[in-house]
Structure formats: structure tokens, C-alpha cells
PDB file of C-alpha atoms in Angstrom:
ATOM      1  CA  UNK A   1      72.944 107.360  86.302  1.00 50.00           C
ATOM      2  CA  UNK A   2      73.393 103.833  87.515  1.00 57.00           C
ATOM      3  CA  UNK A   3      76.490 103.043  85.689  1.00 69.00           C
ATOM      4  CA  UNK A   4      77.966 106.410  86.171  1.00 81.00           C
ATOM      5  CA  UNK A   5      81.530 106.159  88.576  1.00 87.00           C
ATOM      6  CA  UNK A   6      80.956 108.516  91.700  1.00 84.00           C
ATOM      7  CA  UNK A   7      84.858 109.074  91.831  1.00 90.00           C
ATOM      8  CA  UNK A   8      87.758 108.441  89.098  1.00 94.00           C
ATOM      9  CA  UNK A   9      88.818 105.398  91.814  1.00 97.00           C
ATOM     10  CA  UNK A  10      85.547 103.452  90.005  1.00 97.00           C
ATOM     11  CA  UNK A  11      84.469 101.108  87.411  1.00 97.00           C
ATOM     12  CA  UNK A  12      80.960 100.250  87.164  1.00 97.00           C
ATOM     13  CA  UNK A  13      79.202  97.869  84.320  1.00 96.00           C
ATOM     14  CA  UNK A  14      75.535  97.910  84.983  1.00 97.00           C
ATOM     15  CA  UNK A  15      73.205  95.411  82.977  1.00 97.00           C
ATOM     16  CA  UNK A  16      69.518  95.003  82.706  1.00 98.00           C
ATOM     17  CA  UNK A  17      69.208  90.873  82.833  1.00 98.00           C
ATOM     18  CA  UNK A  18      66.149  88.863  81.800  1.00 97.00           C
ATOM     19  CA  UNK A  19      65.700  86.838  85.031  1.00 98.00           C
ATOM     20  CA  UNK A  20      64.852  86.806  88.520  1.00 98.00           C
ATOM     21  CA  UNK A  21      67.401  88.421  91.222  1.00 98.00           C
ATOM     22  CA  UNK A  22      68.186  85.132  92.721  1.00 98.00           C
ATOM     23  CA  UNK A  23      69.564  83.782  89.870  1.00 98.00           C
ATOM     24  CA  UNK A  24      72.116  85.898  89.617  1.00 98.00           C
ATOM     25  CA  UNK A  25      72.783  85.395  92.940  1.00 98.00           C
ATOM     26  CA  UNK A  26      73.299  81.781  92.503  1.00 98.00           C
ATOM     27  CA  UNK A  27      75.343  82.570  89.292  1.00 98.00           C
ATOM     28  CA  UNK A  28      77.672  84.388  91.227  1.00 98.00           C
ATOM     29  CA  UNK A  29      77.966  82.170  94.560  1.00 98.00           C
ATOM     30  CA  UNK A  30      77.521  78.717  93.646  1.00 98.00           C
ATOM     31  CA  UNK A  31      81.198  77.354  92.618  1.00 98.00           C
ATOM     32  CA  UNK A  32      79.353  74.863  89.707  1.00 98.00           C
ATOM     33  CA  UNK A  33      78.163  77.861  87.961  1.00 98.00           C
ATOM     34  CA  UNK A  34      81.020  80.585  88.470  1.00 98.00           C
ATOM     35  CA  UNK A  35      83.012  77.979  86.569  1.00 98.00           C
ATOM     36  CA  UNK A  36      80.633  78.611  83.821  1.00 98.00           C
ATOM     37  CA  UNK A  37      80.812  81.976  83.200  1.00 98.00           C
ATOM     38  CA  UNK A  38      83.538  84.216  85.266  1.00 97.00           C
ATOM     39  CA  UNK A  39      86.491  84.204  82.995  1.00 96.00           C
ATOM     40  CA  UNK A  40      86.023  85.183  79.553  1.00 94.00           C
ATOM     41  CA  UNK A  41      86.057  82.490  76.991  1.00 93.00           C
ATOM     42  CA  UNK A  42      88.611  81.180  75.538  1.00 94.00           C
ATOM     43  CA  UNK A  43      89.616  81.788  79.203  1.00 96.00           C
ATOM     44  CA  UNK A  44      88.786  79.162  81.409  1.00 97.00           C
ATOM     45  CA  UNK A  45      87.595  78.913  85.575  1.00 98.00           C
ATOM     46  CA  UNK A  46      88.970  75.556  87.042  1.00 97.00           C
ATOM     47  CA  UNK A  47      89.013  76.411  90.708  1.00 98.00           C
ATOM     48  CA  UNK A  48      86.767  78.171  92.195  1.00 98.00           C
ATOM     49  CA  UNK A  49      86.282  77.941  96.168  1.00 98.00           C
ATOM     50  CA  UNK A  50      83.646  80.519  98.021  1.00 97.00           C
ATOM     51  CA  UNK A  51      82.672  80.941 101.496  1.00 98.00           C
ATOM     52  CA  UNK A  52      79.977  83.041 101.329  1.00 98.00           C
ATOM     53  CA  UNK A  53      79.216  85.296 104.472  1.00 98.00           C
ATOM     54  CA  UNK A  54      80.960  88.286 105.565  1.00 97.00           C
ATOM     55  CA  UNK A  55      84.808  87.049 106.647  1.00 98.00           C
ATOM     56  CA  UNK A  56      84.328  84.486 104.332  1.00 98.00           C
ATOM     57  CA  UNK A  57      87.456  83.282 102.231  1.00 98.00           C
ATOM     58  CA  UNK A  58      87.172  83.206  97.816  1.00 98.00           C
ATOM     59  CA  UNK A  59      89.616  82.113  95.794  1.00 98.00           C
ATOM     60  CA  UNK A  60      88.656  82.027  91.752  1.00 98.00           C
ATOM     61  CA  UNK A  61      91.637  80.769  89.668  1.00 98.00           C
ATOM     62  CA  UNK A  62      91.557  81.634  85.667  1.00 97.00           C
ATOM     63  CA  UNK A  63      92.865  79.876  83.418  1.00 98.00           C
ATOM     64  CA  UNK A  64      94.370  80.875  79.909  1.00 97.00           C
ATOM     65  CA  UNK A  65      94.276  78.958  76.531  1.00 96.00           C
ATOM     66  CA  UNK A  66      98.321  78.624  76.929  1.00 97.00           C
ATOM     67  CA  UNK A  67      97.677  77.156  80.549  1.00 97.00           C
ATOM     68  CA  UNK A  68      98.420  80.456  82.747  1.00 97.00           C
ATOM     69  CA  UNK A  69      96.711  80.234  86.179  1.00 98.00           C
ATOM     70  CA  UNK A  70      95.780  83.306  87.888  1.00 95.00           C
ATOM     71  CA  UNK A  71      94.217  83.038  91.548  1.00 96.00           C
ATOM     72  CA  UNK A  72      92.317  85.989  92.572  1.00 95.00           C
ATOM     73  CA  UNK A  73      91.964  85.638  96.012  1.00 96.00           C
ATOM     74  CA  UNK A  74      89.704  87.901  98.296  1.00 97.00           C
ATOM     75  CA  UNK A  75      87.366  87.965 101.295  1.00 98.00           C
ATOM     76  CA  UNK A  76      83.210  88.788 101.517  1.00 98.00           C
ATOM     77  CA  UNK A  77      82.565  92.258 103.626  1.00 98.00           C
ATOM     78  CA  UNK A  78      79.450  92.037 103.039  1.00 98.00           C
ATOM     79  CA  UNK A  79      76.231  89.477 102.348  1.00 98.00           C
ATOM     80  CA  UNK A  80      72.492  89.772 101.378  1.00 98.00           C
ATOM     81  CA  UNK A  81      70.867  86.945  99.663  1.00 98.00           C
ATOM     82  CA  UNK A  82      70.076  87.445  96.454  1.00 98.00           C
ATOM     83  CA  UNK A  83      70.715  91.017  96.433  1.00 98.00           C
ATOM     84  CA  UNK A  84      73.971  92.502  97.708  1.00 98.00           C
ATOM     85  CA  UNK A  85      77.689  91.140  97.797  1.00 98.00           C
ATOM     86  CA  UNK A  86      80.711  92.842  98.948  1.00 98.00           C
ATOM     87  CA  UNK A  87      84.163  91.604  98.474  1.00 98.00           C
ATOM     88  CA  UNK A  88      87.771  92.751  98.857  1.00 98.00           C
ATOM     89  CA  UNK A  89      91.218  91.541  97.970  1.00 98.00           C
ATOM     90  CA  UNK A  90      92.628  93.920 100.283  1.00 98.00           C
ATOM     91  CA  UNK A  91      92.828  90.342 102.201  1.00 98.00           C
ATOM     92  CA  UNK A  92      93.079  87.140 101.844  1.00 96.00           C
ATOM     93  CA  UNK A  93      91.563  85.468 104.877  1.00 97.00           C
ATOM     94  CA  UNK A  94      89.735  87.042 107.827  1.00 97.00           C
ATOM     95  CA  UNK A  95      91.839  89.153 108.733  1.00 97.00           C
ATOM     96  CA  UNK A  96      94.899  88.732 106.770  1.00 96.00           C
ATOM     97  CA  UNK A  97      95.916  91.834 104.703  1.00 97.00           C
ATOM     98  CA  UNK A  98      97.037  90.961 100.998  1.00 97.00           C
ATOM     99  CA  UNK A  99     100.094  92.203  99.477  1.00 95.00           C
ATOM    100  CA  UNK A 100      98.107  94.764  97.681  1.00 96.00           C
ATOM    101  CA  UNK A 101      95.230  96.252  98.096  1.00 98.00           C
ATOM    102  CA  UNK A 102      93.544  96.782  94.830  1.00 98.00           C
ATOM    103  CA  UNK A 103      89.696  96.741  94.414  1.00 98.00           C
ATOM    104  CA  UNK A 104      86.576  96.242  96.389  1.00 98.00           C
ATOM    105  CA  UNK A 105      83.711  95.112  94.363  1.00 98.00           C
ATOM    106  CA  UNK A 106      79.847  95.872  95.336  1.00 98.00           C
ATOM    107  CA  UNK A 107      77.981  93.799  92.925  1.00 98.00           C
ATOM    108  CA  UNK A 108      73.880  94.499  93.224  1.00 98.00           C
ATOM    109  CA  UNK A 109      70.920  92.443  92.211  1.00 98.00           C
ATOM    110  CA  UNK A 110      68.194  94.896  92.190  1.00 98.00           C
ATOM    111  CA  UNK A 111      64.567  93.527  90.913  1.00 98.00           C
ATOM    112  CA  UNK A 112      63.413  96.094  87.893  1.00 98.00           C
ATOM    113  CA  UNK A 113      60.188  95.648  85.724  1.00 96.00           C
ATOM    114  CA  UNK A 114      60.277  91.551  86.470  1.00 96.00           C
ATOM    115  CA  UNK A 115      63.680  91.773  85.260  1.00 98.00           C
ATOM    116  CA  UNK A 116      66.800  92.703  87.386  1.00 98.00           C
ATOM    117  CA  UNK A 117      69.380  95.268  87.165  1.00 98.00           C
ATOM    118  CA  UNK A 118      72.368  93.971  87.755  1.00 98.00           C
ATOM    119  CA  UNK A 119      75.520  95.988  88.705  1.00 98.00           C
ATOM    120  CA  UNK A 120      79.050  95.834  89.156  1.00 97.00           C
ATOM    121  CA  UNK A 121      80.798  98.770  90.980  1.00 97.00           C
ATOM    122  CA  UNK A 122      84.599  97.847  91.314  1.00 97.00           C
ATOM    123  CA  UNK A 123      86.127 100.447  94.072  1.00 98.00           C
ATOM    124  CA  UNK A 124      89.881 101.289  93.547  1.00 98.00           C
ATOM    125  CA  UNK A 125      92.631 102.731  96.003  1.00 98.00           C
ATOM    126  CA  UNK A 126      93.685 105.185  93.754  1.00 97.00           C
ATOM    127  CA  UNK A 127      92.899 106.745  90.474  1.00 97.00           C
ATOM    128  CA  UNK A 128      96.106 105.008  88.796  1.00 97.00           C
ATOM    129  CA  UNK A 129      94.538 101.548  89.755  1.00 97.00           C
ATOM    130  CA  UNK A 130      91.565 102.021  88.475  1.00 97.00           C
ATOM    131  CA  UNK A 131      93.116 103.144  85.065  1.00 97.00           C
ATOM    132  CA  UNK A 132      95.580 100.026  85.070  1.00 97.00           C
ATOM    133  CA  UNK A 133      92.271  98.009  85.520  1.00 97.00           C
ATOM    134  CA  UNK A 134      90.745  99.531  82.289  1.00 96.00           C
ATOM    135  CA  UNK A 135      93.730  99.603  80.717  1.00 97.00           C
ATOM    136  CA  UNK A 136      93.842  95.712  81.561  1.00 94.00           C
ATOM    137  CA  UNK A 137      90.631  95.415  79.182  1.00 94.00           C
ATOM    138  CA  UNK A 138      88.240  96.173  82.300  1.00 95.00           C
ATOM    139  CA  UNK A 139      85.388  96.827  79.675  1.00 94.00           C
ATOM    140  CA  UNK A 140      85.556  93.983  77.177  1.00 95.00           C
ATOM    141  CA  UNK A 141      86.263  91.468  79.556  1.00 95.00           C
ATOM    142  CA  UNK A 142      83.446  92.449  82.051  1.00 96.00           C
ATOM    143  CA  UNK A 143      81.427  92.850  79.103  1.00 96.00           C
ATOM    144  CA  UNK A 144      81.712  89.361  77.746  1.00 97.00           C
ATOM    145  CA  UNK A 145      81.668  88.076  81.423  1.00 97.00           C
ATOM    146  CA  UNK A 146      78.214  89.739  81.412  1.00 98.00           C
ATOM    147  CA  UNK A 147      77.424  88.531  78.254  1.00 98.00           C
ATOM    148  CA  UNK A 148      78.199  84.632  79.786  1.00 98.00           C
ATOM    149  CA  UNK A 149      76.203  85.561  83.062  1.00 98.00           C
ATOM    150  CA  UNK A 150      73.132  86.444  81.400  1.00 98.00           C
ATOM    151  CA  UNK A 151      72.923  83.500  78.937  1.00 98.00           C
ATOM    152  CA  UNK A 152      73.866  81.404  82.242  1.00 98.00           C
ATOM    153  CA  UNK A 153      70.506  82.640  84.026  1.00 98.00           C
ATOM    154  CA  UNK A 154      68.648  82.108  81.258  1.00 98.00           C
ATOM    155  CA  UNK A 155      68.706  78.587  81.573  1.00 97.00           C
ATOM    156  CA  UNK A 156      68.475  78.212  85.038  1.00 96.00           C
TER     157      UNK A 156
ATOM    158  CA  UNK B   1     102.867  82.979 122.802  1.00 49.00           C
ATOM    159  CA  UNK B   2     100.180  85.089 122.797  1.00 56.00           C
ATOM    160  CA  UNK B   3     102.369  88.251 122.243  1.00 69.00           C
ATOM    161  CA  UNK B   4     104.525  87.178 119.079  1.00 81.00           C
ATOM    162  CA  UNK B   5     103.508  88.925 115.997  1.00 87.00           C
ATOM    163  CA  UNK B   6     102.638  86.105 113.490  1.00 84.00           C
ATOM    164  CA  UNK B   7     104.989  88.564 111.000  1.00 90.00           C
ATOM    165  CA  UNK B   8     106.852  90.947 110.177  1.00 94.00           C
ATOM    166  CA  UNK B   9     103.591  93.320 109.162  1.00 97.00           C
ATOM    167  CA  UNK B  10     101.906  92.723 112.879  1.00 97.00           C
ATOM    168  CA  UNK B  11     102.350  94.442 116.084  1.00 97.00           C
ATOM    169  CA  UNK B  12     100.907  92.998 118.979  1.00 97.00           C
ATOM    170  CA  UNK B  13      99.989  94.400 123.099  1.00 96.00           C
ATOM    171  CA  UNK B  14      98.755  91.828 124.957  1.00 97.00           C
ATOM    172  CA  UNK B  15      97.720  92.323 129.246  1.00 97.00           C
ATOM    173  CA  UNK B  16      95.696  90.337 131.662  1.00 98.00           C
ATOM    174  CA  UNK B  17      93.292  92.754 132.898  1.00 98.00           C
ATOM    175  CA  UNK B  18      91.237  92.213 136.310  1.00 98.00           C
ATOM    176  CA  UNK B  19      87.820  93.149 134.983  1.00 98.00           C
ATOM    177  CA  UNK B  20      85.638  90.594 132.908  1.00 98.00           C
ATOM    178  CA  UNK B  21      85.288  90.971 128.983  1.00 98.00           C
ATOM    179  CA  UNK B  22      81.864  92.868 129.125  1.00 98.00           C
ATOM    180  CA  UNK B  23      83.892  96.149 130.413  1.00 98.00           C
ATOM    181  CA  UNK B  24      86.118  96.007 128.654  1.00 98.00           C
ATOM    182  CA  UNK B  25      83.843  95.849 125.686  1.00 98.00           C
ATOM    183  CA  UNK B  26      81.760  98.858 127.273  1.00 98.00           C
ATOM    184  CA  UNK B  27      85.133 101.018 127.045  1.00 98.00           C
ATOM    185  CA  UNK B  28      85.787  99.890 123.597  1.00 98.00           C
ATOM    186  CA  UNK B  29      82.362 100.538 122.196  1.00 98.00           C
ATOM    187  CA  UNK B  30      80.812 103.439 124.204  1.00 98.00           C
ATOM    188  CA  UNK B  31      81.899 106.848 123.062  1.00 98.00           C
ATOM    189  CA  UNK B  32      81.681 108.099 126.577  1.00 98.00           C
ATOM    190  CA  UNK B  33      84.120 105.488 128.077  1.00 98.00           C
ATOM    191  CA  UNK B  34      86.170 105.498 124.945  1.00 98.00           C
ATOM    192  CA  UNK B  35      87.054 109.413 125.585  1.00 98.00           C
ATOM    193  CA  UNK B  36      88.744 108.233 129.135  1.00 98.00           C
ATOM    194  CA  UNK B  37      91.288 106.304 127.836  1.00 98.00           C
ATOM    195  CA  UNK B  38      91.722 106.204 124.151  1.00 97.00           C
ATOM    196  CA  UNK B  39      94.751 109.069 123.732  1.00 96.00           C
ATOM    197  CA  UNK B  40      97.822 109.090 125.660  1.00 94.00           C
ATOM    198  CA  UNK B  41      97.751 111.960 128.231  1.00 93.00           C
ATOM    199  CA  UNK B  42      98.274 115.004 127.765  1.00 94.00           C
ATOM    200  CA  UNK B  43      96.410 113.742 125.015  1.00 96.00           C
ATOM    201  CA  UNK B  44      92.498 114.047 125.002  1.00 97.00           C
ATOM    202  CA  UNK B  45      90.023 112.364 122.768  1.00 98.00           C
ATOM    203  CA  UNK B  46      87.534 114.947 122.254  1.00 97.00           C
ATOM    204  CA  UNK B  47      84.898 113.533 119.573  1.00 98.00           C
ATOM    205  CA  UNK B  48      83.942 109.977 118.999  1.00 98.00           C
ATOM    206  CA  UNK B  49      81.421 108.745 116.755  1.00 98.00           C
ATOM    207  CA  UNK B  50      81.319 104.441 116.611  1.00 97.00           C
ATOM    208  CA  UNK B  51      78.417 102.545 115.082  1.00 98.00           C
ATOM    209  CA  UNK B  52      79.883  99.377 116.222  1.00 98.00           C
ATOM    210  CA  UNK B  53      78.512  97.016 113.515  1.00 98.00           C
ATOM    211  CA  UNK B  54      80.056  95.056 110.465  1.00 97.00           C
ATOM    212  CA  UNK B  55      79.920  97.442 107.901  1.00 98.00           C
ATOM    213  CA  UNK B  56      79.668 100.632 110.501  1.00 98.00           C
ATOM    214  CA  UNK B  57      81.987 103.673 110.273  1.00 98.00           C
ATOM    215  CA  UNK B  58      83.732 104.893 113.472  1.00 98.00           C
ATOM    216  CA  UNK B  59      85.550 108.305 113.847  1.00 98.00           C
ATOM    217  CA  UNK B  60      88.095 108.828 116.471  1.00 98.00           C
ATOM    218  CA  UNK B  61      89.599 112.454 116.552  1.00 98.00           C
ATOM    219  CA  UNK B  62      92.687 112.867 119.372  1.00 97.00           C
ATOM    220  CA  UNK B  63      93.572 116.469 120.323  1.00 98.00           C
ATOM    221  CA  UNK B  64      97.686 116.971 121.326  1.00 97.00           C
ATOM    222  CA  UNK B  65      97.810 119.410 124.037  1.00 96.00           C
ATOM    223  CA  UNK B  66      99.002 122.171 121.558  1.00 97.00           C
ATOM    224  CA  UNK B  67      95.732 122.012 120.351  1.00 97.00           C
ATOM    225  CA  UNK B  68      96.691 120.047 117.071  1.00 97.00           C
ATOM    226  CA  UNK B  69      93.773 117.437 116.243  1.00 98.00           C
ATOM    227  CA  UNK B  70      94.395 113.725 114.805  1.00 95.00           C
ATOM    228  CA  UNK B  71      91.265 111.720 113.244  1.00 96.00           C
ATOM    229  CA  UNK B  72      91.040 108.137 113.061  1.00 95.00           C
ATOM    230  CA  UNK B  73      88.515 106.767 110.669  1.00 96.00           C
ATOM    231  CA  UNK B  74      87.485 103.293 110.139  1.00 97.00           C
ATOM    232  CA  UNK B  75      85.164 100.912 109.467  1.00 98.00           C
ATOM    233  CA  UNK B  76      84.215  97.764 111.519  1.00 98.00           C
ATOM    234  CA  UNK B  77      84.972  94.416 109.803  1.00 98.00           C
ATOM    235  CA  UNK B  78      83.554  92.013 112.408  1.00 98.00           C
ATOM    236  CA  UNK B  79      81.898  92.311 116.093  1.00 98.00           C
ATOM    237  CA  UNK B  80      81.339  89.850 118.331  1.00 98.00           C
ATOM    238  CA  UNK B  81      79.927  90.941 120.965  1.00 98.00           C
ATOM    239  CA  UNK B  82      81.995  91.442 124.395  1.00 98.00           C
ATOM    240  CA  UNK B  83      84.767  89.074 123.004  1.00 98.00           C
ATOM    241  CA  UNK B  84      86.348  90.260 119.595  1.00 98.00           C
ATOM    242  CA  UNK B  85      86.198  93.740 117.688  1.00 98.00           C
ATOM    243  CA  UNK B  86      88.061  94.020 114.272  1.00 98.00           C
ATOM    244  CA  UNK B  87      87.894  97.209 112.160  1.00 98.00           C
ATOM    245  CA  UNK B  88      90.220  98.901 109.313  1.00 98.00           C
ATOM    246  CA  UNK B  89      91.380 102.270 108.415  1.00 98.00           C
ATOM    247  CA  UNK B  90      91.295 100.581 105.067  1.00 98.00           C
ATOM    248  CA  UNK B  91      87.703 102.115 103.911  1.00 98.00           C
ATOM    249  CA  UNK B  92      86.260 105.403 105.178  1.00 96.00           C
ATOM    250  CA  UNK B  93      82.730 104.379 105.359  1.00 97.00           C
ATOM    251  CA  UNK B  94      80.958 101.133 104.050  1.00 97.00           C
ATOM    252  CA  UNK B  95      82.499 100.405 101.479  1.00 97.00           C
ATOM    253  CA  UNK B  96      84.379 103.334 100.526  1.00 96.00           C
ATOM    254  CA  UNK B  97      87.852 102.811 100.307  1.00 97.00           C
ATOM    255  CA  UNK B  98      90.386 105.034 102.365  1.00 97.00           C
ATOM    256  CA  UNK B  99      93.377 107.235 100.955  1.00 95.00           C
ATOM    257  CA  UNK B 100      95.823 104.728 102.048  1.00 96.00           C
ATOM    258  CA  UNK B 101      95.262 101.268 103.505  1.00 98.00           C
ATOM    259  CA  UNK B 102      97.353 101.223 106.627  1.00 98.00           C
ATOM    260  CA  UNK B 103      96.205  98.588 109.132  1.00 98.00           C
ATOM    261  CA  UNK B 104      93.477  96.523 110.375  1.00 98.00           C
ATOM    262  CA  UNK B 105      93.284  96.010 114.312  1.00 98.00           C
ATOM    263  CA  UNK B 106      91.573  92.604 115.557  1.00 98.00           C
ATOM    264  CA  UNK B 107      90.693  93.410 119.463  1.00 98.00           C
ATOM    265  CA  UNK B 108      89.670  90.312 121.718  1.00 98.00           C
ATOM    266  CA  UNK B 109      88.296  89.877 125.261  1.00 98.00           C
ATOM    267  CA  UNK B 110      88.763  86.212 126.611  1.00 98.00           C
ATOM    268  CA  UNK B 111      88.179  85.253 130.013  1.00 98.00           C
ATOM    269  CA  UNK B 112      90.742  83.628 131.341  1.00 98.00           C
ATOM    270  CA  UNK B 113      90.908  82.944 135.595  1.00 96.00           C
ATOM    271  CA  UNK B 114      88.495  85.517 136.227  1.00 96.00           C
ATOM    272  CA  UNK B 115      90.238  87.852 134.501  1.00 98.00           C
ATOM    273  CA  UNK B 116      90.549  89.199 130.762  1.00 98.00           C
ATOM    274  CA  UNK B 117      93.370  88.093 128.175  1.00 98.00           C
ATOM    275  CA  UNK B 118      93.174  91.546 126.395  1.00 98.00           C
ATOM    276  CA  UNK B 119      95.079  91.257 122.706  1.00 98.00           C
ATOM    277  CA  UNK B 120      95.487  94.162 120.605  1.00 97.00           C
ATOM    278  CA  UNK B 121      96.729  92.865 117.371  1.00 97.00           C
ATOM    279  CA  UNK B 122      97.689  95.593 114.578  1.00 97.00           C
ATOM    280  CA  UNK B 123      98.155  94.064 111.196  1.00 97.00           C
ATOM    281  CA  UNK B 124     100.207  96.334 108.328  1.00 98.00           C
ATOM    282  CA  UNK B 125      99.530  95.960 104.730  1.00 98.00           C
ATOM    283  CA  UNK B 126     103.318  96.114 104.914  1.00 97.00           C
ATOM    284  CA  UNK B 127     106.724  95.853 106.528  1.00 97.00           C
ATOM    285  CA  UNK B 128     107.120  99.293 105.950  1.00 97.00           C
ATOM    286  CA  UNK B 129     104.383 100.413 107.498  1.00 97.00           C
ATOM    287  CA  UNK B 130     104.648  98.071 110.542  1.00 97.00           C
ATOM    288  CA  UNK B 131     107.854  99.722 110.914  1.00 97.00           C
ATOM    289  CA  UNK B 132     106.859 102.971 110.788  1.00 97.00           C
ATOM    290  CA  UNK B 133     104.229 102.587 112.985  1.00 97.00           C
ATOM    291  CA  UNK B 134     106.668 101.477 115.699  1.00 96.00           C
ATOM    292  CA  UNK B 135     108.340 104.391 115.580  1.00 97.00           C
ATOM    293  CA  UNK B 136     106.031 106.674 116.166  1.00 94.00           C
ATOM    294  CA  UNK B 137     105.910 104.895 119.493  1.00 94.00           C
ATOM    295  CA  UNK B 138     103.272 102.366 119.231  1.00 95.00           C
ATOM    296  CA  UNK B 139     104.715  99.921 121.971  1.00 94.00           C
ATOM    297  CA  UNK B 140     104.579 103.116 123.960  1.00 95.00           C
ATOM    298  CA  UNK B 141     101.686 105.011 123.188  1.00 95.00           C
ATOM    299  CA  UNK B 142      99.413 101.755 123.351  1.00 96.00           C
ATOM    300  CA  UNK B 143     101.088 100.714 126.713  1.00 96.00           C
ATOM    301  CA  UNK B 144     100.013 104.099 128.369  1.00 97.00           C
ATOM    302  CA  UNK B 145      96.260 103.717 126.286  1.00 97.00           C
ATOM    303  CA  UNK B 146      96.092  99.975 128.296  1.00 98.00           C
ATOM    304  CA  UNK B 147      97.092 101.239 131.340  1.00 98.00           C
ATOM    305  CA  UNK B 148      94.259 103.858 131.325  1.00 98.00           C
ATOM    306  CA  UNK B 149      92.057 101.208 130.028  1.00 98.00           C
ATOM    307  CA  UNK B 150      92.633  98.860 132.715  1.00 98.00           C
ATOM    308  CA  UNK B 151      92.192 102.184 135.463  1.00 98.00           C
ATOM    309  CA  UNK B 152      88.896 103.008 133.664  1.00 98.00           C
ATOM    310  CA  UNK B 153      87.138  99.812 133.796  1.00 98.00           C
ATOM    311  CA  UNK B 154      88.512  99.119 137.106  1.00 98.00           C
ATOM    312  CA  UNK B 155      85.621 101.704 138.463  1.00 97.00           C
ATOM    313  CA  UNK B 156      82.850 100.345 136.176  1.00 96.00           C
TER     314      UNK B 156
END
């Protein structure tokens, strides 16, 4: 199965969106329109800086509804237009290693019936990481995240 | 200087070499070549399996001369060709993520008077680890490696 983990290190959410593959892509690497979806309302994304191309430097910063930033900060492995991205925060430039490593995430744009499945595979150093991340709400938020992204590309 | 780590998480071998970048590259990318210097003697380096590309897995395995075998797995982060090599023990293959996130080693080849500036530059996810690494004799073990780098590519 698509969304099925291949090792208890991994989260996947895999969605099957209403729009072309490029969209997504553009959803997910054009600052304007990460701001518009990424954090899940009544979370906010005020920052958002992307370098797109394998060594390239991200930094998203969150914002809550009482005003807590958080900066996640990470670095493309990989890049293929409007269907593959790769990105770590196991640094946080090219090639600085981060204080922690914590996830890789593989996300997919994969055309399917004029539609496109769209996946999220989140890669974990250890099993006990990947449990604090869905013990952080991994699900829901992703989920609503999704939720944004899709109504996003529907009105691109 | 050249030679200063730029912290306390980086080690860092640095020699002028009297070959041009190109060989050196060869001995860092061909398995053949990479065999003749890569372990300390007595040490050997009896398999090696590089697909040097971003993204490609490489598999080092050194033998002790008790027979005891050592393999280093990685993946390449960035290659430029016959200047710069950077790859992590961070991931296991493309983009699978390793047991333990150790370091990340940026390689580079620049001409300089005819010769090569040849930087090794080791960067911990950690103190602790930079330490560690130390003492199981990196300054020494990588100052024999050089020397048998820079004998090896003398003859090519």
C-alpha cells in the first residue's frame, strides 16, 4: 500500500488531489503559497524562505495564535520538478549538521487518473522519534495541512 | 587558516599535494585506486562499491590484519567533479536514514601553484562525537591514509 510505513522509523500521509502534479509542486515551493497552507490554521506561516535545488537552504517559521514562532530549518537532498522533493533537517545549510537529526521527508507528486497522488513519507532516526512525531499530533496536523493544500490547488 | 576546524564538531587534514586535482579525484572515486590507499596499513580495503553521484550509495569495507572487517556506508550529498566530494554516513542509501548519524565529510581538490590544496573536512553532529572520533586516532589514521594518497597518485 502507498501509505503503508516500510519501517516503524516512518510516517506517511498519502492523498489523492484533484489537480495537476505541478500544482502541488508550486504549492509546496513557491514561498507566496506555503504561507497559505503549511501550518495548520489557527496556526499561522509568516516566514518562509526556500532555495530549491539539492544543497539548497529552507527555513519555514510557524506561528501560533499566542505568538510562538517555531523555525524549522532544513536543507533539499533532492529535486525533480513537479514530481519529487527531498529534504532533511539533519542540516541546516550545505553542509552544516543540525543539532539534531530528526526527519527526512520524501514528498511525491505522482500523476494518477488526471488527478495526482500526492505523498508524504517522513523518515525518522529512530523508532522513538517517529512516535514523539505522532505523538506531537503527526496525523491531525498533516491531515488538515492536506486538507489546506488541496483547497490551495484548487484554485490555482 | 585553512586547517582550523570552524568548531568544536569539525576535524580537519589539510596537505598540498604535487599532483593536479583530476588524480586526486581518480583515487577518490575509482574503486580500484581507492583500495591503494584508503586503510591504514596493515590495513587493507578489500571491497568498494561507490556510485559517485548526489543521491548515490558508497560502501567501503576495511579488513584489520586479524582478519576483523569494518564497513563504511554512505551516501553522496554533492559532487563536483575533480574539485569537491561531500557524502554522509547519515543515510544508508538514498534516502534511507542510517542507525546513527555520525559525520558528513566535505573533500576538495583546488589547484593551487601547480599543485593541489587537498582538505578533508569531517563535520560531527556533535562534540561528543568529534571527540570520540579523535581518539580513535583520526589525526593519525588520516595522516598515514594522505600519505598513501599522495604516493598513489604520484605514479598516475
Amino acid at each position: 500500500m502507498a501509505d503503508a510505513p516500510a519501517n516503524d522509523r516512518e510516517l506517511v500521509i498519502t492523498r489523492l488531489i484533484d489537480a495537476a502534479p505541478d500544482k502541488l509542486y508550486r504549492a509546496w515551493t513557491q514561498p507566496e503559497l506555503i504561507k497559505q497552507w503549511f501550518a495548520p490554521k489557527p496556526y499561522s506561516t509568516p516566514l518562509v524562505e526556500s532555495d530549491v535545488r539539492p544543497g539548497g537552504a529552507s527555513l519555514i517559521v510557524m506561528r501560533s495564535p499566542d505568538g510562538n514562532e517555531f523555525p524549522n530549518r532544513g536543507v533539499f537532498l533532492e529535486v525533480v520538478e513537479n514530481r519529487k522533493l527531498v529534504f532533511t533537517d539533519a542540516f541546516v545549510s550545505a553542509w552544516e549538521p543540525s543539532e539534531k537529526p530528526f526527519m527526512t521527508g520524501i514528498i511525491t507528486f505522482e500523476p494518477e487518473g488526471g488527478k495526482t497522488r500526492y505523498t508524504a513519507r517522513l523518515c525518522h532516526w529512530s523508532a522513538a522519534d517517529r512516535e514523539a512525531h505522532e505523538k506531537m499530533g503527526f496525523h491531525q496536523g498533516w491531515g488538515i495541512c492536506t486538507d489546506q493544500l488541496a483547497a490551495l490547488v484548487a484554485t490555482l
